[in-house]
């Protein structure tokens, strides 16, 4: 009887931990998606000649995203997927602009993502302050790489 109770308890705990891990990766994926939307919107500003707006958007997006990356303790494959989500949403917003499909719905998505990232910045303020020196070079390199790509095309 004790073995059955132990096995039942073990599977319950395993199920709970699996649900928790899924919720955590969903949080990371959602932040990556919003970071991509905001960087994509900044890229549109860059195309329109406003490099400073791009810099601000990318700084906000990467700071919020990286605060979750550094706080969350995610596995490498989760981070790779999140990075792909981020990049895909950058492209989505640029394509919407270039194809003249930057609709009110896309605009609302951009605004909603700025709100989500602002919330993350407030919640992750301590992580940002404590770890900024660790990721500052990564953030700046990423921003410069995107700007180089935007200049090329």
mmCIF file of C-alpha atoms in Angstrom:
data_model
loop_
_atom_site.group_PDB
_atom_site.id
_atom_site.type_symbol
_atom_site.label_atom_id
_atom_site.label_comp_id
_atom_site.label_asym_id
_atom_site.label_seq_id
_atom_site.Cartn_x
_atom_site.Cartn_y
_atom_site.Cartn_z
ATOM 1 C CA UNK A 1 0.000 0.000 0.000
ATOM 2 C CA UNK A 2 2.871 2.386 0.808
ATOM 3 C CA UNK A 3 4.439 1.705 -2.597
ATOM 4 C CA UNK A 4 1.208 2.591 -4.387
ATOM 5 C CA UNK A 5 0.943 5.805 -2.360
ATOM 6 C CA UNK A 6 4.571 6.646 -3.130
ATOM 7 C CA UNK A 7 4.135 5.974 -6.855
ATOM 8 C CA UNK A 8 0.918 7.999 -6.954
ATOM 9 C CA UNK A 9 2.565 10.875 -5.097
ATOM 10 C CA UNK A 10 5.652 10.654 -7.310
ATOM 11 C CA UNK A 11 3.598 10.898 -10.523
ATOM 12 C CA UNK A 12 1.530 13.742 -9.085
ATOM 13 C CA UNK A 13 4.690 15.703 -8.259
ATOM 14 C CA UNK A 14 6.178 14.877 -11.669
ATOM 15 C CA UNK A 15 2.997 16.054 -13.380
ATOM 16 C CA UNK A 16 3.003 19.277 -11.349
ATOM 17 C CA UNK A 17 6.642 19.984 -12.194
ATOM 18 C CA UNK A 18 5.979 19.298 -15.870
ATOM 19 C CA UNK A 19 3.064 21.773 -15.853
ATOM 20 C CA UNK A 20 5.225 24.345 -14.084
ATOM 21 C CA UNK A 21 8.036 23.915 -16.633
ATOM 22 C CA UNK A 22 5.533 24.310 -19.485
ATOM 23 C CA UNK A 23 4.156 27.503 -17.937
ATOM 24 C CA UNK A 24 7.694 28.859 -17.557
ATOM 25 C CA UNK A 25 8.586 28.157 -21.196
ATOM 26 C CA UNK A 26 5.291 29.735 -22.290
ATOM 27 C CA UNK A 27 6.296 32.852 -20.354
ATOM 28 C CA UNK A 28 9.696 32.888 -22.068
ATOM 29 C CA UNK A 29 8.125 32.300 -25.486
ATOM 30 C CA UNK A 30 5.582 35.091 -24.960
ATOM 31 C CA UNK A 31 8.293 37.529 -23.904
ATOM 32 C CA UNK A 32 10.398 36.507 -26.905
ATOM 33 C CA UNK A 33 7.401 37.045 -29.181
ATOM 34 C CA UNK A 34 6.784 40.513 -27.769
ATOM 35 C CA UNK A 35 10.457 41.417 -27.880
ATOM 36 C CA UNK A 36 10.440 40.470 -31.555
ATOM 37 C CA UNK A 37 7.355 42.583 -32.237
ATOM 38 C CA UNK A 38 8.888 45.625 -30.531
ATOM 39 C CA UNK A 39 12.252 45.192 -32.276
ATOM 40 C CA UNK A 40 10.410 44.742 -35.573
ATOM 41 C CA UNK A 41 8.491 47.952 -34.948
ATOM 42 C CA UNK A 42 11.784 49.663 -34.137
ATOM 43 C CA UNK A 43 13.198 48.279 -37.385
ATOM 44 C CA UNK A 44 10.379 49.994 -39.265
ATOM 45 C CA UNK A 45 11.370 53.247 -37.537
ATOM 46 C CA UNK A 46 14.963 52.557 -38.596
ATOM 47 C CA UNK A 47 13.869 52.108 -42.225
ATOM 48 C CA UNK A 48 12.038 55.430 -41.953
ATOM 49 C CA UNK A 49 15.247 57.150 -40.833
ATOM 50 C CA UNK A 50 14.767 57.121 -37.051
ATOM 51 C CA UNK A 51 17.718 55.099 -35.750
ATOM 52 C CA UNK A 52 17.321 56.439 -32.220
ATOM 53 C CA UNK A 53 13.791 55.011 -31.951
ATOM 54 C CA UNK A 54 15.142 51.649 -33.068
ATOM 55 C CA UNK A 55 17.871 51.806 -30.407
ATOM 56 C CA UNK A 56 15.333 52.564 -27.675
ATOM 57 C CA UNK A 57 12.922 49.841 -28.829
ATOM 58 C CA UNK A 58 15.679 47.227 -29.070
ATOM 59 C CA UNK A 59 17.074 48.209 -25.679
ATOM 60 C CA UNK A 60 13.649 47.858 -24.040
ATOM 61 C CA UNK A 61 12.941 44.569 -25.792
ATOM 62 C CA UNK A 62 16.283 42.934 -25.071
ATOM 63 C CA UNK A 63 16.401 44.140 -21.462
ATOM 64 C CA UNK A 64 12.972 42.639 -20.750
ATOM 65 C CA UNK A 65 13.703 39.426 -22.637
ATOM 66 C CA UNK A 66 17.144 38.895 -21.142
ATOM 67 C CA UNK A 67 15.879 39.561 -17.631
ATOM 68 C CA UNK A 68 13.679 36.488 -18.036
ATOM 69 C CA UNK A 69 16.432 34.474 -19.720
ATOM 70 C CA UNK A 70 18.863 35.147 -16.863
ATOM 71 C CA UNK A 71 16.266 34.682 -14.125
ATOM 72 C CA UNK A 72 14.514 31.620 -15.528
ATOM 73 C CA UNK A 73 17.296 29.044 -15.670
ATOM 74 C CA UNK A 74 16.041 27.679 -18.994
ATOM 75 C CA UNK A 75 17.550 24.824 -20.949
ATOM 76 C CA UNK A 76 19.501 25.625 -24.093
ATOM 77 C CA UNK A 77 16.882 24.166 -26.441
ATOM 78 C CA UNK A 78 14.168 26.348 -24.838
ATOM 79 C CA UNK A 79 16.352 29.415 -25.391
ATOM 80 C CA UNK A 80 16.972 28.465 -29.013
ATOM 81 C CA UNK A 81 13.245 28.156 -29.681
ATOM 82 C CA UNK A 82 12.580 31.468 -27.931
ATOM 83 C CA UNK A 83 15.272 33.166 -30.039
ATOM 84 C CA UNK A 84 13.613 31.788 -33.181
ATOM 85 C CA UNK A 85 10.258 33.144 -32.014
ATOM 86 C CA UNK A 86 11.858 36.549 -31.404
ATOM 87 C CA UNK A 87 13.448 36.609 -34.862
ATOM 88 C CA UNK A 88 10.273 35.421 -36.558
ATOM 89 C CA UNK A 89 8.269 38.248 -35.011
ATOM 90 C CA UNK A 90 10.861 40.833 -36.045
ATOM 91 C CA UNK A 91 10.389 39.593 -39.609
ATOM 92 C CA UNK A 92 6.584 39.516 -39.257
ATOM 93 C CA UNK A 93 6.393 43.207 -38.359
ATOM 94 C CA UNK A 94 8.856 44.241 -41.082
ATOM 95 C CA UNK A 95 6.899 42.223 -43.659
ATOM 96 C CA UNK A 96 3.635 43.798 -42.480
ATOM 97 C CA UNK A 97 5.153 47.238 -43.035
ATOM 98 C CA UNK A 98 6.769 46.411 -46.379
ATOM 99 C CA UNK A 99 3.594 44.820 -47.757
ATOM 100 C CA UNK A 100 1.454 47.705 -46.516
ATOM 101 C CA UNK A 101 -0.381 45.352 -44.147
ATOM 102 C CA UNK A 102 0.515 47.214 -40.962
ATOM 103 C CA UNK A 103 -3.100 47.218 -39.858
ATOM 104 C CA UNK A 104 -4.783 48.467 -36.706
ATOM 105 C CA UNK A 105 -4.566 44.874 -35.454
ATOM 106 C CA UNK A 106 -0.790 44.854 -35.914
ATOM 107 C CA UNK A 107 -0.587 48.237 -34.210
ATOM 108 C CA UNK A 108 -2.577 46.888 -31.234
ATOM 109 C CA UNK A 109 -0.181 43.944 -31.038
ATOM 110 C CA UNK A 110 2.771 46.351 -30.910
ATOM 111 C CA UNK A 111 1.140 48.404 -28.153
ATOM 112 C CA UNK A 112 0.234 45.264 -26.202
ATOM 113 C CA UNK A 113 3.815 44.044 -26.467
ATOM 114 C CA UNK A 114 5.205 47.324 -25.196
ATOM 115 C CA UNK A 115 2.892 46.917 -22.195
ATOM 116 C CA UNK A 116 3.964 43.313 -21.606
ATOM 117 C CA UNK A 117 7.637 44.271 -21.817
ATOM 118 C CA UNK A 118 7.111 47.223 -19.464
ATOM 119 C CA UNK A 119 5.534 44.843 -16.952
ATOM 120 C CA UNK A 120 8.503 42.493 -17.297
ATOM 121 C CA UNK A 121 10.930 45.382 -16.843
ATOM 122 C CA UNK A 122 9.224 46.317 -13.588
ATOM 123 C CA UNK A 123 8.994 42.736 -12.331
ATOM 124 C CA UNK A 124 12.552 41.937 -13.394
ATOM 125 C CA UNK A 125 14.141 45.196 -12.226
ATOM 126 C CA UNK A 126 16.312 43.514 -9.622
ATOM 127 C CA UNK A 127 17.504 40.882 -12.095
ATOM 128 C CA UNK A 128 18.220 43.614 -14.648
ATOM 129 C CA UNK A 129 20.233 45.675 -12.174
ATOM 130 C CA UNK A 130 22.151 42.671 -10.843
ATOM 131 C CA UNK A 131 22.943 41.084 -14.221
ATOM 132 C CA UNK A 132 23.165 43.981 -16.635
ATOM 133 C CA UNK A 133 26.938 43.811 -16.845
ATOM 134 C CA UNK A 134 26.699 40.127 -17.834
ATOM 135 C CA UNK A 135 24.447 40.677 -20.813
ATOM 136 C CA UNK A 136 25.192 44.261 -21.830
ATOM 137 C CA UNK A 137 27.747 43.183 -24.445
ATOM 138 C CA UNK A 138 25.385 40.514 -25.775
ATOM 139 C CA UNK A 139 22.545 43.030 -26.010
ATOM 140 C CA UNK A 140 24.671 45.659 -27.737
ATOM 141 C CA UNK A 141 26.133 43.115 -30.159
ATOM 142 C CA UNK A 142 22.637 41.877 -31.031
ATOM 143 C CA UNK A 143 21.375 45.408 -31.609
ATOM 144 C CA UNK A 144 24.353 46.272 -33.821
ATOM 145 C CA UNK A 145 23.942 43.020 -35.767
ATOM 146 C CA UNK A 146 20.290 43.787 -36.484
ATOM 147 C CA UNK A 147 21.171 47.331 -37.547
ATOM 148 C CA UNK A 148 23.841 45.956 -39.897
ATOM 149 C CA UNK A 149 21.253 43.618 -41.422
ATOM 150 C CA UNK A 150 18.746 46.450 -41.779
ATOM 151 C CA UNK A 151 21.323 48.649 -43.502
ATOM 152 C CA UNK A 152 22.158 45.850 -45.939
ATOM 153 C CA UNK A 153 18.639 45.382 -47.161
#
